[in-house]
PDB file of C-alpha atoms in Angstrom:
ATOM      1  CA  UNK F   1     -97.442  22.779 -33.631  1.00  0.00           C
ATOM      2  CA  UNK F   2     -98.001  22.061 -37.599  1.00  0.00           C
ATOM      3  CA  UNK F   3     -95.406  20.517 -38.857  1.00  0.00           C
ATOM      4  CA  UNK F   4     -94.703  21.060 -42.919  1.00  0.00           C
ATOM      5  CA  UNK F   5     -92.798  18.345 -44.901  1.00  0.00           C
ATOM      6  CA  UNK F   6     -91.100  19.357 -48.286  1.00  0.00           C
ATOM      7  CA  UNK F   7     -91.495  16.815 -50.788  1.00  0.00           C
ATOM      8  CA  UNK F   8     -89.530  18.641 -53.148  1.00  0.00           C
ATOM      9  CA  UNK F   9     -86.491  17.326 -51.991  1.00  0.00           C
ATOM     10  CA  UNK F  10     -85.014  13.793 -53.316  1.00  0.00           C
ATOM     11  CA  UNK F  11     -84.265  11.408 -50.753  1.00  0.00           C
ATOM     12  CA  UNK F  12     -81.551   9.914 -52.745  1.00  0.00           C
ATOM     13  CA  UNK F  13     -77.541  10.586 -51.868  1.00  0.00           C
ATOM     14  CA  UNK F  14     -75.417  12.738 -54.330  1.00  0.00           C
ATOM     15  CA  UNK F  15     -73.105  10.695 -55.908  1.00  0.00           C
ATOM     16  CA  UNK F  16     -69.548  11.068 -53.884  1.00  0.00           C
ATOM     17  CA  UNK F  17     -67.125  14.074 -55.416  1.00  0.00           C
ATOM     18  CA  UNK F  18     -64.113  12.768 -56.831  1.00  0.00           C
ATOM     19  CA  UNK F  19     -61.220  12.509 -54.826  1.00  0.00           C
ATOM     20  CA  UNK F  20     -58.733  15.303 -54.698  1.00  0.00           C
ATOM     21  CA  UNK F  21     -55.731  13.581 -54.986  1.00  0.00           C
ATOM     22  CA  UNK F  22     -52.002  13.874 -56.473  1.00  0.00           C
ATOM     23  CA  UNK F  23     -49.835  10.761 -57.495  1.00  0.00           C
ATOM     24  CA  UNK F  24     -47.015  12.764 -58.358  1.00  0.00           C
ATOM     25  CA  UNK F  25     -43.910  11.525 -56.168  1.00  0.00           C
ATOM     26  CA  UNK F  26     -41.950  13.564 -53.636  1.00  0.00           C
ATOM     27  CA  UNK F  27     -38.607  13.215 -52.360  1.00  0.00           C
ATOM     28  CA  UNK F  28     -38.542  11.566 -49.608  1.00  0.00           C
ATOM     29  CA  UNK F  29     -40.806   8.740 -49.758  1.00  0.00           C
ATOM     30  CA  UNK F  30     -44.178  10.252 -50.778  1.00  0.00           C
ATOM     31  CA  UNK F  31     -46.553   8.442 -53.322  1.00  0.00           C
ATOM     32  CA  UNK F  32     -48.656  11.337 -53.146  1.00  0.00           C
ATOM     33  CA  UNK F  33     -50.926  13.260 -52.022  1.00  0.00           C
ATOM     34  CA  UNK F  34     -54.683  13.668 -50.993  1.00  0.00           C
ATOM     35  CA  UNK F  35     -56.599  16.872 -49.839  1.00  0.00           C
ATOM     36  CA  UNK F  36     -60.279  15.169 -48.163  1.00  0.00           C
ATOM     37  CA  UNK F  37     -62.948  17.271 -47.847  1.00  0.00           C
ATOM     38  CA  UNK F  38     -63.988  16.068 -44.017  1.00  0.00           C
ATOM     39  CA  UNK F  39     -62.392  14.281 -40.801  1.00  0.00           C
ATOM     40  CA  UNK F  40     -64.658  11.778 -41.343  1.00  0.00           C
ATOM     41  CA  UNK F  41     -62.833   8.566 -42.890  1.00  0.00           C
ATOM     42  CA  UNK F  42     -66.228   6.550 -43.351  1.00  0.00           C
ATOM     43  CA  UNK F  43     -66.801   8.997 -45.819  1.00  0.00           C
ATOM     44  CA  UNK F  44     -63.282   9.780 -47.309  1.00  0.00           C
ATOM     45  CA  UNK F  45     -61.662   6.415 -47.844  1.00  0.00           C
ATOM     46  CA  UNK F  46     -63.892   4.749 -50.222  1.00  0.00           C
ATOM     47  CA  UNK F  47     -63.913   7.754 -52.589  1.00  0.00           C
ATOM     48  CA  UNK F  48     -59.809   7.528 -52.379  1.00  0.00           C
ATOM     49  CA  UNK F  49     -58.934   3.889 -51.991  1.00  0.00           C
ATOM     50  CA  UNK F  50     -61.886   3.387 -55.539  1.00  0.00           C
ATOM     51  CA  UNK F  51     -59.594   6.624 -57.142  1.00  0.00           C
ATOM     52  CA  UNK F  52     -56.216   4.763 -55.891  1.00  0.00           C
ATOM     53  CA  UNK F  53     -57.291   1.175 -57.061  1.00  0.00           C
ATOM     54  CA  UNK F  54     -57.089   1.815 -60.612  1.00  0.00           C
ATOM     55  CA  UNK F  55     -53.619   2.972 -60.402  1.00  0.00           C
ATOM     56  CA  UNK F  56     -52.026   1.003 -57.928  1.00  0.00           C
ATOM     57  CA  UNK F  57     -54.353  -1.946 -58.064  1.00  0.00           C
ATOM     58  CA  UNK F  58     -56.149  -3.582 -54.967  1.00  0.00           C
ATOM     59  CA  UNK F  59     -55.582  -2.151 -51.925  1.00  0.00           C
ATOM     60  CA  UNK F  60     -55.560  -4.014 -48.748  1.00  0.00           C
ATOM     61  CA  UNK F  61     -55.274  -1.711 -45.373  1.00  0.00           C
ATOM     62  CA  UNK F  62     -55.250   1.542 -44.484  1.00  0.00           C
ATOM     63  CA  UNK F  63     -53.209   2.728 -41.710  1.00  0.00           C
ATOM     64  CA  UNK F  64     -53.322   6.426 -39.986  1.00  0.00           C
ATOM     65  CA  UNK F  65     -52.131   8.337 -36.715  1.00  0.00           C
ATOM     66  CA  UNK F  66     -55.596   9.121 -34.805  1.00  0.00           C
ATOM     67  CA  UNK F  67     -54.328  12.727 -34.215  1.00  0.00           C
ATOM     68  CA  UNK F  68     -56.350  14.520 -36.857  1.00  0.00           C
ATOM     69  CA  UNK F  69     -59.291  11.524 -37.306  1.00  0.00           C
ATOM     70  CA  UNK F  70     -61.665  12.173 -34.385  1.00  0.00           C
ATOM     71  CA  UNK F  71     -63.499   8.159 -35.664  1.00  0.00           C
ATOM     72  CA  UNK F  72     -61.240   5.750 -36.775  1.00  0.00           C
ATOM     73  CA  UNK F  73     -63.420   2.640 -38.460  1.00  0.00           C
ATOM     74  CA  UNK F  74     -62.376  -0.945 -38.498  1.00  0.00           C
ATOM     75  CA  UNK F  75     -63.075  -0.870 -42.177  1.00  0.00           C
ATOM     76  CA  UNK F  76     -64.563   1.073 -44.762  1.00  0.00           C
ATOM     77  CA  UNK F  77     -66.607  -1.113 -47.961  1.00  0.00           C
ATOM     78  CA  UNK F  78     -65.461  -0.440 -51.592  1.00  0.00           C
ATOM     79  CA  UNK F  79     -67.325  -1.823 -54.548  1.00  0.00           C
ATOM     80  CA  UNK F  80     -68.600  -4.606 -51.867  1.00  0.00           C
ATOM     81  CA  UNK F  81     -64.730  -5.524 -50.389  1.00  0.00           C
ATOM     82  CA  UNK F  82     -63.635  -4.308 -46.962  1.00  0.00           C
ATOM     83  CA  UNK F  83     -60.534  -2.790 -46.784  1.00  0.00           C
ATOM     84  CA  UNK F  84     -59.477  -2.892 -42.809  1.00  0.00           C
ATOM     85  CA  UNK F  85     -58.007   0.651 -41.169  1.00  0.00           C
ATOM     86  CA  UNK F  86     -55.890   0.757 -38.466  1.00  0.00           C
ATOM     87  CA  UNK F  87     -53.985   3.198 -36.410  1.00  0.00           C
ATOM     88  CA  UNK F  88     -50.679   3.527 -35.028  1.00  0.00           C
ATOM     89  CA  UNK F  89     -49.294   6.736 -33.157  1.00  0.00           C
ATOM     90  CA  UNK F  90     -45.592   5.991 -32.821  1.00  0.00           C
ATOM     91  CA  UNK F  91     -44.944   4.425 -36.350  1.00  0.00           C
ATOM     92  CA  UNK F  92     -47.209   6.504 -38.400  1.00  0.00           C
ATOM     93  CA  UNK F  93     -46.647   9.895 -38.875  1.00  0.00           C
ATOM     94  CA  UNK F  94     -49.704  12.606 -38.157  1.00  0.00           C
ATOM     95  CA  UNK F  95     -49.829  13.474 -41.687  1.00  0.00           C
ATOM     96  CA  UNK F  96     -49.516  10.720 -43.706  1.00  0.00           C
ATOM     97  CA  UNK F  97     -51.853   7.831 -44.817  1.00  0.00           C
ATOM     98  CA  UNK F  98     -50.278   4.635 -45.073  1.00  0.00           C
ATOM     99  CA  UNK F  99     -52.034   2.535 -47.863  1.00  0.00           C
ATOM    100  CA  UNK F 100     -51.017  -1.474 -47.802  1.00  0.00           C
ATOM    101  CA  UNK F 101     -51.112  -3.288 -51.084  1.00  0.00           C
ATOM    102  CA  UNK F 102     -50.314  -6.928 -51.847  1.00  0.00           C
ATOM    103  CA  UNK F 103     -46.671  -6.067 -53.445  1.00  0.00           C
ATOM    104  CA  UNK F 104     -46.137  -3.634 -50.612  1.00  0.00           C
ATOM    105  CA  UNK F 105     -47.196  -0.297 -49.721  1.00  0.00           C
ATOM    106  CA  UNK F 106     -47.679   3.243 -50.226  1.00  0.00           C
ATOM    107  CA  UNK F 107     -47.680   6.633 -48.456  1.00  0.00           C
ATOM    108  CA  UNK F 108     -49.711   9.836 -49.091  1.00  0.00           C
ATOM    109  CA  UNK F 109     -49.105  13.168 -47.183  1.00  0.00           C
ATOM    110  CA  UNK F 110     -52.803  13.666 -46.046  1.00  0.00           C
ATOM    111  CA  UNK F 111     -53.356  17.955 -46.724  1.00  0.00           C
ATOM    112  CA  UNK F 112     -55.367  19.150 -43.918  1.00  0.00           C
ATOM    113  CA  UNK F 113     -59.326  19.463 -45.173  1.00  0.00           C
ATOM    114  CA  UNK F 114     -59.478  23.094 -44.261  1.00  0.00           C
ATOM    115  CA  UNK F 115     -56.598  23.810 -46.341  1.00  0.00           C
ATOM    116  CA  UNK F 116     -57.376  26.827 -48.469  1.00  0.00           C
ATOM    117  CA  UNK F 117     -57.298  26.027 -52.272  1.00  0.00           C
ATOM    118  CA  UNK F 118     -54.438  27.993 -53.166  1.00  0.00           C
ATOM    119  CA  UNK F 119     -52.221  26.064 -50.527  1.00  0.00           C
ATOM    120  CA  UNK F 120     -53.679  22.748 -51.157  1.00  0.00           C
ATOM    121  CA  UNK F 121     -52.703  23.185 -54.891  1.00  0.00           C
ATOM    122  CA  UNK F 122     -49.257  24.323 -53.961  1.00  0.00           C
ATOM    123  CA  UNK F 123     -48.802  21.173 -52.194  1.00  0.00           C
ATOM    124  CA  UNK F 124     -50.411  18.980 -54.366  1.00  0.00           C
ATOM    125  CA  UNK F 125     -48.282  20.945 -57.588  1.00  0.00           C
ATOM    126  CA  UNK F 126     -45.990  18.122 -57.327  1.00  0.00           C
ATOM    127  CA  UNK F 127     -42.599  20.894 -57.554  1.00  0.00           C
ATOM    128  CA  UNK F 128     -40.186  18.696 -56.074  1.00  0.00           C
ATOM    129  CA  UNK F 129     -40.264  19.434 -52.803  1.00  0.00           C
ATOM    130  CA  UNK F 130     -39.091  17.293 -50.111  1.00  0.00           C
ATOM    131  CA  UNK F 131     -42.065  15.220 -48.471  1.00  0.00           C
ATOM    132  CA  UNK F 132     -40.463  16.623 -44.767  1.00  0.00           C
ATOM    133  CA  UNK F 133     -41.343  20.097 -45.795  1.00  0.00           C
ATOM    134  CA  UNK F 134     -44.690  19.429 -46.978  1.00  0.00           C
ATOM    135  CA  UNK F 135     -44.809  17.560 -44.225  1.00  0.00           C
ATOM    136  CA  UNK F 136     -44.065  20.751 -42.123  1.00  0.00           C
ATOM    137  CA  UNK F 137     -46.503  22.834 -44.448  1.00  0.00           C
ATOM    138  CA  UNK F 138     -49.268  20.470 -43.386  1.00  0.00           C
ATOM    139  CA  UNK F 139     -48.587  20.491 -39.298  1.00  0.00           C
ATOM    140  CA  UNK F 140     -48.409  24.607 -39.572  1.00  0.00           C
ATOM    141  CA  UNK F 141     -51.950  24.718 -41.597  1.00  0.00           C
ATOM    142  CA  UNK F 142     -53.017  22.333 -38.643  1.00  0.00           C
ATOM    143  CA  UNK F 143     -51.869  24.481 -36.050  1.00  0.00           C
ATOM    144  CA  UNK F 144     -52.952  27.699 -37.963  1.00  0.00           C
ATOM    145  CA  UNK F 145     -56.655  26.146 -37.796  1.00  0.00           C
ATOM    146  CA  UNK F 146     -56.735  25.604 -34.366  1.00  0.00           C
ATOM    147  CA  UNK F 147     -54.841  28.797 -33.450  1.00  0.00           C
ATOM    148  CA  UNK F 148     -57.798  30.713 -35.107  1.00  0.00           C
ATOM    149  CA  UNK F 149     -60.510  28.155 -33.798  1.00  0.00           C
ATOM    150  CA  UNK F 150     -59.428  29.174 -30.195  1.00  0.00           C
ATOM    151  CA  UNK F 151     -59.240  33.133 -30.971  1.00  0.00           C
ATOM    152  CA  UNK F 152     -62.686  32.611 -32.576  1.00  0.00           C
ATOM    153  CA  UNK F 153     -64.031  30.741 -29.383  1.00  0.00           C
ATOM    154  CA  UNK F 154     -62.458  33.985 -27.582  1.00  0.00           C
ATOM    155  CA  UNK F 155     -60.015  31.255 -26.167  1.00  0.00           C
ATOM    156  CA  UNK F 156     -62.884  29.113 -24.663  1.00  0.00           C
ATOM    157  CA  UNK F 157     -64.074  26.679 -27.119  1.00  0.00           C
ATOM    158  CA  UNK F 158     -63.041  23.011 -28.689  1.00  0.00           C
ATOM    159  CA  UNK F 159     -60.447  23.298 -31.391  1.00  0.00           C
ATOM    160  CA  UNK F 160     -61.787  22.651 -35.022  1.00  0.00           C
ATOM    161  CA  UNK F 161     -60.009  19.257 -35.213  1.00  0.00           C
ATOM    162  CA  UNK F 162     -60.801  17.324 -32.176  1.00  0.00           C
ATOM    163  CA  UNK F 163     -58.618  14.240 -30.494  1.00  0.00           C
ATOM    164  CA  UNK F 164     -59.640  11.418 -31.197  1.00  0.00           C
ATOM    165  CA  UNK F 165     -61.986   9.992 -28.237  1.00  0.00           C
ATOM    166  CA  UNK F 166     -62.789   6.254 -29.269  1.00  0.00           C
ATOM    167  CA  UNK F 167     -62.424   4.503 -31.744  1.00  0.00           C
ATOM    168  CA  UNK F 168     -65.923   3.131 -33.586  1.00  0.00           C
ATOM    169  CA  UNK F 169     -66.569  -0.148 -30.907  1.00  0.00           C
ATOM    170  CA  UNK F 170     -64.071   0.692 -28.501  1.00  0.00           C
ATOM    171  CA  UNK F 171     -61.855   3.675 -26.550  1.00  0.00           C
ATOM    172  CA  UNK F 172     -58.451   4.393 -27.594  1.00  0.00           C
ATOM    173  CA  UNK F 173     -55.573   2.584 -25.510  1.00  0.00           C
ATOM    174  CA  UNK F 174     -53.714   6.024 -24.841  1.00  0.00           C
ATOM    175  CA  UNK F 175     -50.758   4.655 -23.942  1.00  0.00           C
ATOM    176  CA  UNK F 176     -50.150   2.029 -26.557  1.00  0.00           C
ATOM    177  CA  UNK F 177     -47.392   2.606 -29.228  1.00  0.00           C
ATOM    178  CA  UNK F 178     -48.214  -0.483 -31.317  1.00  0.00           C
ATOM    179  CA  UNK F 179     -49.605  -0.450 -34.755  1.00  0.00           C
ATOM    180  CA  UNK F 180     -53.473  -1.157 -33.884  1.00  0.00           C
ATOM    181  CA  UNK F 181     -55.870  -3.166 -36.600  1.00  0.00           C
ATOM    182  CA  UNK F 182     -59.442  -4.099 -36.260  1.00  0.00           C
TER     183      UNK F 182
END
């Protein structure tokens, strides 16, 4: 079988989108908020924690709940320093991103990826509205998604936003509450 290779096409990566991201402070404890375009946090954090750094300066950790990450790295690289991730299931809530700076830290509702535009901008608009309802507006989108992922599937299929299995290197300790690092 002939196989045909197109040389047309550059080899080289597209430079990374910008991050879509609010620092506009909600009630209730939110720093902002950031709307990724994937689940896939090797690919999401650099772009935000480079976008965050010249704001808030350097940032040191990165802490999520695995519910909505199906790979949870030990670390992603910026500009050539690591920046270590962890995960924590009791202590961190599903739909926030905990970031951990040297004079403390900072907390960003994380707006589901297959958020339509119109409701990611509503969230994002900043209108003072409390971070627990936002909060809320996130988990329904969430549930929305996999509602219609399993109606799609006819009821049979995987949801559109998989648990977690393992964690890059190792499995997931299920029943472990404490705040896990590299």
């Amino acid at each position: 079988m002939p196989v045909t290779i197109d040389r047309t096409t550059s080899s080289r990566r597209a430079p990374p989108q910008p991050a879509r991201l609010s620092l506009t402070p909600a009630p209730g404890g939110l720093d902002g908020m950031w709307w990724p375009r994937s689940r896939a946090l090797t690919r999401e954090l650099p772009t935000l924690t480079a976008a965050l750094v010249e704001q808030w300066g350097r940032i040191t950790g990165v802490t999520v709940h695995p519910a909505y990450w199906p790979v949870i790295p030990h670390w992603v690289s910026i500009a050539g320093r690591t920046v270590q991730v962890g995960w924590s299931t009791e202590s961190q809530d599903p739909h926030r991103l905990t970031l951990s700076l040297p004079d403390g830290r900072r907390d960003v509702l994380v707006i589901p990826p297959e958020t339509r535009a119109e409701a990611a901008a509503q969230l994002m608009a900043g209108d003072g509205t409390e971070a627990s309802a936002r909060e809320e507006a996130a988990d329904r989108i969430d549930a929305r998604i996999r509602e219609e992922a399993w109606e799609t599937d006819g009821g049979a299929g995987r949801a559109v936003v998989p648990a977690p299995a393992y964690r890059i290197g190792r499995p997931f300790a299920h029943l472990s509450k404490e705040v896990r690092g590299p």
